[in-house]
Structure formats: C-alpha cells, structure tokens
PDB file of C-alpha atoms and ligand atoms in Angstrom:
ATOM      1  CA  MET A   1      37.357 149.044 109.948  1.00 43.00           C
ATOM      2  CA  THR A   2      39.966 146.487 110.950  1.00 48.00           C
ATOM      3  CA  ALA A   3      43.316 147.589 112.414  1.00 49.00           C
ATOM      4  CA  PRO A   4      46.313 147.140 110.122  1.00 50.00           C
ATOM      5  CA  THR A   5      48.118 143.894 110.827  1.00 53.00           C
ATOM      6  CA  GLU A   6      51.780 143.014 110.400  1.00 54.00           C
ATOM      7  CA  SER A   7      52.486 141.191 107.162  1.00 58.00           C
ATOM      8  CA  ARG A   8      52.740 137.397 107.436  1.00 59.00           C
ATOM      9  CA  SER A   9      56.369 137.426 106.272  1.00 58.00           C
ATOM     10  CA  ALA A  10      57.332 140.035 108.917  1.00 59.00           C
ATOM     11  CA  LYS A  11      55.806 137.876 111.668  1.00 71.00           C
ATOM     12  CA  ARG A  12      57.741 134.802 110.591  1.00 79.00           C
ATOM     13  CA  THR A  13      61.325 134.643 111.815  1.00 87.00           C
ATOM     14  CA  SER A  14      62.697 132.551 108.954  1.00 91.00           C
ATOM     15  CA  ALA A  15      62.223 132.382 105.210  1.00 94.00           C
ATOM     16  CA  ALA A  16      62.220 128.569 105.341  1.00 96.00           C
ATOM     17  CA  SER A  17      59.046 126.705 104.382  1.00 96.00           C
ATOM     18  CA  GLU A  18      58.394 123.047 105.151  1.00 96.00           C
ATOM     19  CA  ILE A  19      60.242 122.191 101.942  1.00 97.00           C
ATOM     20  CA  THR A  20      63.418 124.122 102.833  1.00 98.00           C
ATOM     21  CA  THR A  21      63.481 123.035 106.498  1.00 97.00           C
ATOM     22  CA  PRO A  22      65.853 120.097 106.943  1.00 97.00           C
ATOM     23  CA  PRO A  23      64.303 116.785 107.983  1.00 97.00           C
ATOM     24  CA  PRO A  24      65.108 115.484 111.490  1.00 94.00           C
ATOM     25  CA  GLY A  25      67.863 113.158 110.215  1.00 93.00           C
ATOM     26  CA  ALA A  26      69.886 115.939 108.548  1.00 96.00           C
ATOM     27  CA  THR A  27      73.378 116.628 109.864  1.00 95.00           C
ATOM     28  CA  VAL A  28      75.077 120.000 110.179  1.00 91.00           C
ATOM     29  CA  PRO A  29      78.439 119.621 108.476  1.00 90.00           C
ATOM     30  CA  ALA A  30      81.807 121.103 109.385  1.00 92.00           C
ATOM     31  CA  VAL A  31      83.538 123.196 106.758  1.00 91.00           C
ATOM     32  CA  ASP A  32      85.252 121.118 104.063  1.00 89.00           C
ATOM     33  CA  PRO A  33      88.980 122.035 104.245  1.00 89.00           C
ATOM     34  CA  ALA A  34      89.416 121.969 100.442  1.00 88.00           C
ATOM     35  CA  ALA A  35      86.376 124.228  99.953  1.00 88.00           C
ATOM     36  CA  GLY A  36      87.752 126.572 102.590  1.00 80.00           C
ATOM     37  CA  GLN A  37      90.987 126.866 100.607  1.00 79.00           C
ATOM     38  CA  GLU A  38      89.079 127.418  97.377  1.00 78.00           C
ATOM     39  CA  TYR A  39      87.110 130.155  99.099  1.00 76.00           C
ATOM     40  CA  GLU A  40      90.301 132.118  99.678  1.00 72.00           C
ATOM     41  CA  LEU A  41      91.161 131.724  95.965  1.00 71.00           C
ATOM     42  CA  SER A  42      87.609 131.926  94.653  1.00 68.00           C
ATOM     43  CA  ASP A  43      88.172 134.485  91.881  1.00 64.00           C
ATOM     44  CA  GLU A  44      90.899 132.321  90.349  1.00 62.00           C
ATOM     45  CA  VAL A  45      88.932 129.115  90.925  1.00 60.00           C
ATOM     46  CA  LEU A  46      85.807 130.462  89.253  1.00 57.00           C
ATOM     47  CA  GLY A  47      87.371 132.214  86.342  1.00 63.00           C
ATOM     48  CA  ASN A  48      85.413 134.410  86.989  1.00 83.00           C
ATOM     49  CA  GLU A  49      82.512 135.416  84.690  1.00 89.00           C
ATOM     50  CA  CYS A  50      79.785 134.872  87.292  1.00 91.00           C
ATOM     51  CA  PHE A  51      76.942 137.424  87.209  1.00 95.00           C
ATOM     52  CA  GLY A  52      76.781 137.197  91.003  1.00 95.00           C
ATOM     53  CA  CYS A  53      80.443 137.443  91.972  1.00 93.00           C
ATOM     54  CA  GLY A  54      82.625 138.063  88.897  1.00 91.00           C
ATOM     55  CA  PRO A  55      84.685 141.107  89.881  1.00 89.00           C
ATOM     56  CA  HIS A  56      84.884 142.395  86.279  1.00 89.00           C
ATOM     57  CA  VAL A  57      81.319 141.631  85.123  1.00 92.00           C
ATOM     58  CA  GLU A  58      80.315 145.230  84.475  1.00 92.00           C
ATOM     59  CA  HIS A  59      76.598 145.097  85.225  1.00 92.00           C
ATOM     60  CA  GLY A  60      76.828 142.083  87.529  1.00 96.00           C
ATOM     61  CA  LEU A  61      76.460 142.156  91.292  1.00 97.00           C
ATOM     62  CA  GLN A  62      80.215 141.846  91.899  1.00 95.00           C
ATOM     63  CA  MET A  63      79.460 140.292  95.270  1.00 96.00           C
ATOM     64  CA  LYS A  64      82.507 140.316  97.489  1.00 95.00           C
ATOM     65  CA  ARG A  65      83.042 137.332  99.755  1.00 94.00           C
ATOM     66  CA  ILE A  66      84.271 139.059 102.858  1.00 94.00           C
ATOM     67  CA  GLY A  67      84.581 136.281 105.394  1.00 94.00           C
ATOM     68  CA  ARG A  68      83.543 132.870 106.596  1.00 95.00           C
ATOM     69  CA  ASP A  69      83.110 131.091 109.881  1.00 95.00           C
ATOM     70  CA  GLY A  70      82.744 127.335 109.437  1.00 95.00           C
ATOM     71  CA  THR A  71      80.117 126.954 106.722  1.00 96.00           C
ATOM     72  CA  THR A  72      78.669 130.416 107.399  1.00 97.00           C
ATOM     73  CA  ALA A  73      79.543 132.826 104.591  1.00 97.00           C
ATOM     74  CA  TYR A  74      79.575 136.624 104.568  1.00 97.00           C
ATOM     75  CA  GLY A  75      79.403 138.902 101.548  1.00 97.00           C
ATOM     76  CA  GLU A  76      78.474 142.365 100.336  1.00 98.00           C
ATOM     77  CA  ILE A  77      77.003 143.929  97.233  1.00 98.00           C
ATOM     78  CA  VAL A  78      76.513 147.579  96.377  1.00 98.00           C
ATOM     79  CA  VAL A  79      73.197 148.083  94.566  1.00 98.00           C
ATOM     80  CA  LYS A  80      73.843 149.872  91.270  1.00 97.00           C
ATOM     81  CA  ARG A  81      71.539 151.838  88.985  1.00 97.00           C
ATOM     82  CA  GLU A  82      71.496 148.867  86.598  1.00 96.00           C
ATOM     83  CA  HIS A  83      69.960 146.777  89.401  1.00 97.00           C
ATOM     84  CA  GLN A  84      66.860 148.847  89.962  1.00 97.00           C
ATOM     85  CA  GLY A  85      63.232 147.887  89.498  1.00 97.00           C
ATOM     86  CA  ALA A  86      61.006 150.681  90.818  1.00 98.00           C
ATOM     87  CA  PRO A  87      62.802 154.044  90.519  1.00 98.00           C
ATOM     88  CA  GLY A  88      65.656 154.227  93.008  1.00 98.00           C
ATOM     89  CA  LEU A  89      65.062 150.757  94.466  1.00 98.00           C
ATOM     90  CA  ALA A  90      66.663 147.374  93.892  1.00 98.00           C
ATOM     91  CA  HIS A  91      64.778 144.906  91.694  1.00 98.00           C
ATOM     92  CA  GLY A  92      63.483 141.887  93.639  1.00 98.00           C
ATOM     93  CA  GLY A  93      65.044 139.463  91.184  1.00 98.00           C
ATOM     94  CA  ILE A  94      68.418 141.088  91.714  1.00 98.00           C
ATOM     95  CA  LEU A  95      68.047 140.676  95.473  1.00 98.00           C
ATOM     96  CA  ALA A  96      67.113 137.009  94.975  1.00 98.00           C
ATOM     97  CA  THR A  97      70.261 136.627  92.876  1.00 98.00           C
ATOM     98  CA  ALA A  98      72.358 138.116  95.665  1.00 98.00           C
ATOM     99  CA  MET A  99      70.793 135.659  98.100  1.00 98.00           C
ATOM    100  CA  ASP A 100      71.391 132.767  95.664  1.00 98.00           C
ATOM    101  CA  GLU A 101      75.057 133.736  95.483  1.00 97.00           C
ATOM    102  CA  ILE A 102      75.681 133.950  99.223  1.00 98.00           C
ATOM    103  CA  LEU A 103      73.585 130.842  99.998  1.00 98.00           C
ATOM    104  CA  GLY A 104      75.473 128.979  97.257  1.00 97.00           C
ATOM    105  CA  THR A 105      78.719 129.972  98.911  1.00 96.00           C
ATOM    106  CA  SER A 106      77.628 128.405 102.197  1.00 97.00           C
ATOM    107  CA  ALA A 107      76.618 125.227 100.338  1.00 97.00           C
ATOM    108  CA  TRP A 108      80.039 125.185  98.644  1.00 95.00           C
ATOM    109  CA  LEU A 109      81.752 125.401 102.044  1.00 95.00           C
ATOM    110  CA  THR A 110      80.100 122.104 103.075  1.00 95.00           C
ATOM    111  CA  GLY A 111      82.113 120.378 100.303  1.00 94.00           C
ATOM    112  CA  GLY A 112      81.287 119.298  96.754  1.00 91.00           C
ATOM    113  CA  ARG A 113      79.629 121.265  93.968  1.00 94.00           C
ATOM    114  CA  TYR A 114      76.056 122.432  94.355  1.00 97.00           C
ATOM    115  CA  VAL A 115      73.345 123.987  92.216  1.00 98.00           C
ATOM    116  CA  THR A 116      70.234 125.749  93.440  1.00 98.00           C
ATOM    117  CA  GLY A 117      67.212 123.426  93.415  1.00 98.00           C
ATOM    118  CA  ARG A 118      64.747 125.715  95.161  1.00 98.00           C
ATOM    119  CA  LEU A 119      65.055 129.288  96.417  1.00 98.00           C
ATOM    120  CA  GLU A 120      62.461 130.975  98.655  1.00 98.00           C
ATOM    121  CA  THR A 121      62.712 134.707  99.347  1.00 98.00           C
ATOM    122  CA  ASP A 122      61.024 137.148 101.738  1.00 98.00           C
ATOM    123  CA  TYR A 123      61.289 140.873 101.017  1.00 98.00           C
ATOM    124  CA  LEU A 124      60.936 142.857 104.230  1.00 98.00           C
ATOM    125  CA  ALA A 125      62.127 146.355 103.308  1.00 98.00           C
ATOM    126  CA  PRO A 126      63.046 148.207 100.095  1.00 98.00           C
ATOM    127  CA  VAL A 127      66.745 148.386  99.273  1.00 98.00           C
ATOM    128  CA  PRO A 128      67.798 151.747  97.774  1.00 98.00           C
ATOM    129  CA  VAL A 129      70.136 152.079  94.804  1.00 98.00           C
ATOM    130  CA  GLY A 130      73.565 153.048  96.140  1.00 98.00           C
ATOM    131  CA  SER A 131      73.179 151.112  99.365  1.00 98.00           C
ATOM    132  CA  THR A 132      75.298 148.216 100.523  1.00 98.00           C
ATOM    133  CA  LEU A 133      73.522 144.940 101.207  1.00 98.00           C
ATOM    134  CA  TYR A 134      75.311 142.961 103.928  1.00 98.00           C
ATOM    135  CA  LEU A 135      74.836 139.259 103.252  1.00 98.00           C
ATOM    136  CA  LYS A 136      75.135 136.217 105.479  1.00 98.00           C
ATOM    137  CA  ALA A 137      74.250 132.571 104.853  1.00 98.00           C
ATOM    138  CA  TRP A 138      74.501 129.416 106.914  1.00 98.00           C
ATOM    139  CA  CYS A 139      73.820 125.701 106.578  1.00 98.00           C
ATOM    140  CA  ASN A 140      70.975 124.212 108.629  1.00 98.00           C
ATOM    141  CA  GLY A 141      71.712 120.638 107.575  1.00 97.00           C
ATOM    142  CA  VAL A 142      72.655 118.203 104.845  1.00 97.00           C
ATOM    143  CA  GLU A 143      70.722 115.089 103.929  1.00 97.00           C
ATOM    144  CA  GLY A 144      71.867 112.927 101.029  1.00 97.00           C
ATOM    145  CA  ARG A 145      72.617 115.305  98.131  1.00 98.00           C
ATOM    146  CA  LYS A 146      70.551 118.153  99.599  1.00 98.00           C
ATOM    147  CA  ALA A 147      71.971 121.052 101.576  1.00 98.00           C
ATOM    148  CA  TYR A 148      69.455 123.217 103.440  1.00 98.00           C
ATOM    149  CA  ILE A 149      70.764 126.761 103.469  1.00 98.00           C
ATOM    150  CA  GLU A 150      69.332 129.944 104.912  1.00 98.00           C
ATOM    151  CA  GLY A 151      70.443 133.560 104.806  1.00 98.00           C
ATOM    152  CA  GLU A 152      69.681 137.238 105.148  1.00 98.00           C
ATOM    153  CA  GLY A 153      70.636 140.620 103.734  1.00 98.00           C
ATOM    154  CA  ARG A 154      70.825 143.691 105.963  1.00 98.00           C
ATOM    155  CA  ILE A 155      70.967 147.381 105.105  1.00 98.00           C
ATOM    156  CA  GLY A 156      72.515 150.309 106.963  1.00 97.00           C
ATOM    157  CA  GLY A 157      75.329 148.122 108.355  1.00 97.00           C
ATOM    158  CA  PRO A 158      76.096 144.474 109.097  1.00 96.00           C
ATOM    159  CA  ASP A 159      73.811 144.679 112.148  1.00 97.00           C
ATOM    160  CA  GLY A 160      71.157 146.848 110.476  1.00 98.00           C
ATOM    161  CA  PRO A 161      67.594 145.765 109.733  1.00 98.00           C
ATOM    162  CA  VAL A 162      66.984 142.660 107.631  1.00 98.00           C
ATOM    163  CA  ALA A 163      65.700 143.747 104.209  1.00 98.00           C
ATOM    164  CA  VAL A 164      65.648 140.355 102.529  1.00 98.00           C
ATOM    165  CA  ARG A 165      65.951 136.776 103.670  1.00 98.00           C
ATOM    166  CA  ALA A 166      65.983 133.470 101.884  1.00 98.00           C
ATOM    167  CA  ALA A 167      66.003 129.728 102.330  1.00 98.00           C
ATOM    168  CA  ALA A 168      67.015 127.161  99.765  1.00 98.00           C
ATOM    169  CA  ILE A 169      67.733 123.588  98.879  1.00 98.00           C
ATOM    170  CA  PHE A 170      71.000 123.190  97.018  1.00 98.00           C
ATOM    171  CA  VAL A 171      71.570 119.850  95.290  1.00 98.00           C
ATOM    172  CA  ARG A 172      75.056 118.333  95.038  1.00 98.00           C
ATOM    173  CA  VAL A 173      76.086 117.487  91.477  1.00 97.00           C
ATOM    174  CA  PRO A 174      79.115 115.862  89.874  1.00 96.00           C
ATOM    175  CA  MET A 175      81.615 118.076  88.043  1.00 91.00           C
ATOM    176  CA  GLU A 176      80.208 116.790  84.699  1.00 94.00           C
ATOM    177  CA  HIS A 177      77.091 118.860  85.403  1.00 96.00           C
ATOM    178  CA  PHE A 178      79.182 121.914  84.478  1.00 89.00           C
ATOM    179  CA  THR A 179      81.354 120.427  81.739  1.00 90.00           C
ATOM    180  CA  LYS A 180      78.986 118.298  79.639  1.00 88.00           C
ATOM    181  CA  GLN A 181      77.791 119.641  76.257  1.00 86.00           C
ATOM    182  CA  ARG A 182      74.089 120.461  76.108  1.00 84.00           C
TER     183      ARG A 182
HETATM  184  C1  LIG B   1      84.390 129.669  97.174  1.00 68.43           C
HETATM  185  C2  LIG B   1      83.598 129.745  95.906  1.00 68.43           C
HETATM  186  C3  LIG B   1      82.134 129.667  96.155  1.00 68.43           C
HETATM  187  C4  LIG B   1      81.337 129.477  94.922  1.00 68.43           C
HETATM  188  C5  LIG B   1      79.896 129.600  95.210  1.00 68.43           C
HETATM  189  C6  LIG B   1      79.068 129.530  94.003  1.00 68.43           C
HETATM  190  C7  LIG B   1      77.708 130.065  94.282  1.00 68.43           C
HETATM  191  C8  LIG B   1      76.833 129.934  93.083  1.00 68.43           C
HETATM  192  C9  LIG B   1      75.432 130.364  93.395  1.00 68.43           C
HETATM  193  C10 LIG B   1      74.544 130.274  92.191  1.00 68.43           C
HETATM  194  C11 LIG B   1      74.000 128.862  92.080  1.00 68.43           C
HETATM  195  C12 LIG B   1      73.052 128.740  90.923  1.00 68.43           C
HETATM  196  O1  LIG B   1      72.398 129.663  90.561  1.00 68.43           O
HETATM  197  S1  LIG B   1      72.943 127.220  90.187  1.00 68.43           S
HETATM  198  C13 LIG B   1      71.997 127.531  88.734  1.00 68.43           C
HETATM  199  C14 LIG B   1      70.498 127.369  88.946  1.00 68.43           C
HETATM  200  N1  LIG B   1      70.155 125.955  89.173  1.00 68.43           N
HETATM  201  C15 LIG B   1      70.137 125.059  88.191  1.00 68.43           C
HETATM  202  O2  LIG B   1      70.449 125.342  87.016  1.00 68.43           O
HETATM  203  C16 LIG B   1      69.736 123.661  88.549  1.00 68.43           C
HETATM  204  C17 LIG B   1      68.861 123.029  87.469  1.00 68.43           C
HETATM  205  N2  LIG B   1      68.343 121.725  87.929  1.00 68.43           N
HETATM  206  C18 LIG B   1      69.045 120.592  87.761  1.00 68.43           C
HETATM  207  O3  LIG B   1      70.109 120.566  87.128  1.00 68.43           O
HETATM  208  C19 LIG B   1      68.460 119.346  88.388  1.00 68.43           C
HETATM  209  O4  LIG B   1      67.064 119.468  88.540  1.00 68.43           O
HETATM  210  C20 LIG B   1      69.121 119.031  89.773  1.00 68.43           C
HETATM  211  C21 LIG B   1      70.616 118.813  89.611  1.00 68.43           C
HETATM  212  C22 LIG B   1      68.864 120.164  90.801  1.00 68.43           C
HETATM  213  C23 LIG B   1      68.462 117.764  90.334  1.00 68.43           C
HETATM  214  O5  LIG B   1      68.452 116.750  89.371  1.00 68.43           O
HETATM  215  P1  LIG B   1      69.025 115.271  89.617  1.00 68.43           P
HETATM  216  O6  LIG B   1      70.503 115.292  89.701  1.00 68.43           O
HETATM  217  O7  LIG B   1      68.397 114.407  88.570  1.00 68.43           O
HETATM  218  O8  LIG B   1      68.536 114.860  91.059  1.00 68.43           O
HETATM  219  P2  LIG B   1      67.081 114.588  91.647  1.00 68.43           P
HETATM  220  O9  LIG B   1      67.009 113.124  91.940  1.00 68.43           O
HETATM  221  O10 LIG B   1      66.010 115.205  90.831  1.00 68.43           O
HETATM  222  O11 LIG B   1      67.160 115.412  93.015  1.00 68.43           O
HETATM  223  C24 LIG B   1      68.077 115.051  94.042  1.00 68.43           C
HETATM  224  C25 LIG B   1      67.384 115.324  95.363  1.00 68.43           C
HETATM  225  O12 LIG B   1      67.125 116.755  95.435  1.00 68.43           O
HETATM  226  C26 LIG B   1      65.722 116.977  95.558  1.00 68.43           C
HETATM  227  N3  LIG B   1      65.358 118.146  94.747  1.00 68.43           N
HETATM  228  C27 LIG B   1      65.734 118.452  93.486  1.00 68.43           C
HETATM  229  N4  LIG B   1      65.177 119.602  93.071  1.00 68.43           N
HETATM  230  C28 LIG B   1      64.404 120.032  94.101  1.00 68.43           C
HETATM  231  C29 LIG B   1      63.556 121.167  94.284  1.00 68.43           C
HETATM  232  N5  LIG B   1      63.398 122.092  93.318  1.00 68.43           N
HETATM  233  N6  LIG B   1      62.932 121.301  95.466  1.00 68.43           N
HETATM  234  C30 LIG B   1      63.098 120.385  96.444  1.00 68.43           C
HETATM  235  N7  LIG B   1      63.897 119.291  96.335  1.00 68.43           N
HETATM  236  C31 LIG B   1      64.531 119.111  95.176  1.00 68.43           C
HETATM  237  C32 LIG B   1      65.055 115.727  95.016  1.00 68.43           C
HETATM  238  O13 LIG B   1      63.761 115.542  95.585  1.00 68.43           O
HETATM  239  C33 LIG B   1      66.027 114.642  95.489  1.00 68.43           C
HETATM  240  O14 LIG B   1      65.808 114.375  96.857  1.00 68.43           O
HETATM  241  P3  LIG B   1      65.864 112.878  97.418  1.00 68.43           P
HETATM  242  O15 LIG B   1      64.936 112.093  96.563  1.00 68.43           O
HETATM  243  O16 LIG B   1      67.305 112.471  97.246  1.00 68.43           O
HETATM  244  O17 LIG B   1      65.449 113.017  98.836  1.00 68.43           O
END
C-alpha cells in the first residue's frame, strides 16, 4: 500500500498556471489615483446591484472592501446559508465568485475597466457556513490589455489558513463594453 501523499494543489504555493503567470515583459503598476478615489466611493460608483459586492443584494455575497495598499485589495464575506453546496459548507462556485470579486478589485486599482478573461481556483480547505472569508488580491503584472492578478481567502482570521486561492487574467475593456445594447 502506498503512503498518502499531499494533494498537488497543496504542494503548489500559487494558484497561477503558465497561462495566468505574467510574461517576463509585464510591468507591475502603481495604483491609479482615480481608481483609488473610486474605491473609496465604490458603492455609489457601482450603483450597486453587483452579486459580489452590492450591499443590498439579499442573497449576494455583499463583499465588503475593507482596505487597499497600492493595487493590493482586501475584502471580507460572511458565508450565508444561501451560499452552501454540501450541507453546512460553502459552494465552490460561490467561493470562486468571491475570488473573482476581490481579484477584479485589484485589477480595477491598476486603472481602467476590466472583465475576467480567465479564472483559476484552488480549494484547499472547506469553508463553513457562518464563517468569514478574509480576502486579499494583488497584481503580479500588466501586459498590454491583460492584468495578471492573484489572490487568496483565509478562514479563522486574516492570518488564518488559506482555504481558497485564485489566479486570473483580467482584460481591459472600453466603457462601451458595459453600455452597448446586446
Ligand atoms: C472600486 C470598485 C472596484 C470594482 C471592482 C469590480 C470587480 C468585478 C469583478 C467581477 C468581474 C467579472 O465577473 S466580469 C464578467 C465575466 N467576464 C466576461 O463577461 C468577459 C467575457 N469576455 C469578453 O467580453 C471578451 O472575450 C474579452 C473582453 C475578455 C476579450 O475580448 P476582446 O476585447 O475581443 O479581446 P481579445 O483580443 O480576445 O483579448 C485581448 C487579450 O486578452 C487575452 N485573453 C482574452 N481572453 C483570455 C482568456 N480567457 N485567457 C487568456 N487570455 C485571454 C487575449 O489572448 C489577448 O491577448 P494579446 O493577444 O493582446 O496578448
């Protein structure tokens, strides 16, 4: 019988694949001052009917943006009963949504408007209903229209164990992306 081995995702230290790792020429941007200002006003700027961060979206995640440091963004969600998959535990898709929201915030802080092009997620530990997920995301580099963003969600406290981590490519789009009729 072979000894149990650590899972491949637990051995890796980052969620980023080759695709979500920035190429050598990518630059790490400073925070965009206008985006920083918008961050402080984000609820008014966004409306805000967002499933991820709308404060009044009843069954949404109601992610709170709780701080930023350059283009690094911090947030929190409390996992509700409506967010469960297996009994008592957060649904994986919900956790991916939380990561999308915090990673998107970091992309926003680099300046311009971004949409998620690709999102990769590692699930390292179950997240119980009722728990707070402490979120952090940072920018590893920007090349052309692509921002390479990475992040993690911890449980038990901001320095607790990492339960979920993600890496993504966000693609910068013009404002018409959001306003044009489809
Ligand atoms: C304070 C308030 C905060 C506010 C913070 C708000 C946070 C919001 C968080 C939620 C964000 C979302 O969920 S957004 C919703 C989910 N996402 C979407 O709906 C996006 C749907 N997809 C699209 O609209 C399109 O495919 C685009 C815009 C992503 C790309 O189309 P395009 O404009 O024609 O550009 P295209 O040439 O294809 O791609 C541009 C470059 O990106 C690369 N690229 C494009 N897609 C991918 C991909 N999946 N994987 C790898 N790379 C990709 C291309 O190779 C290319 O690289 P190169 O050739 O230049 O090297």
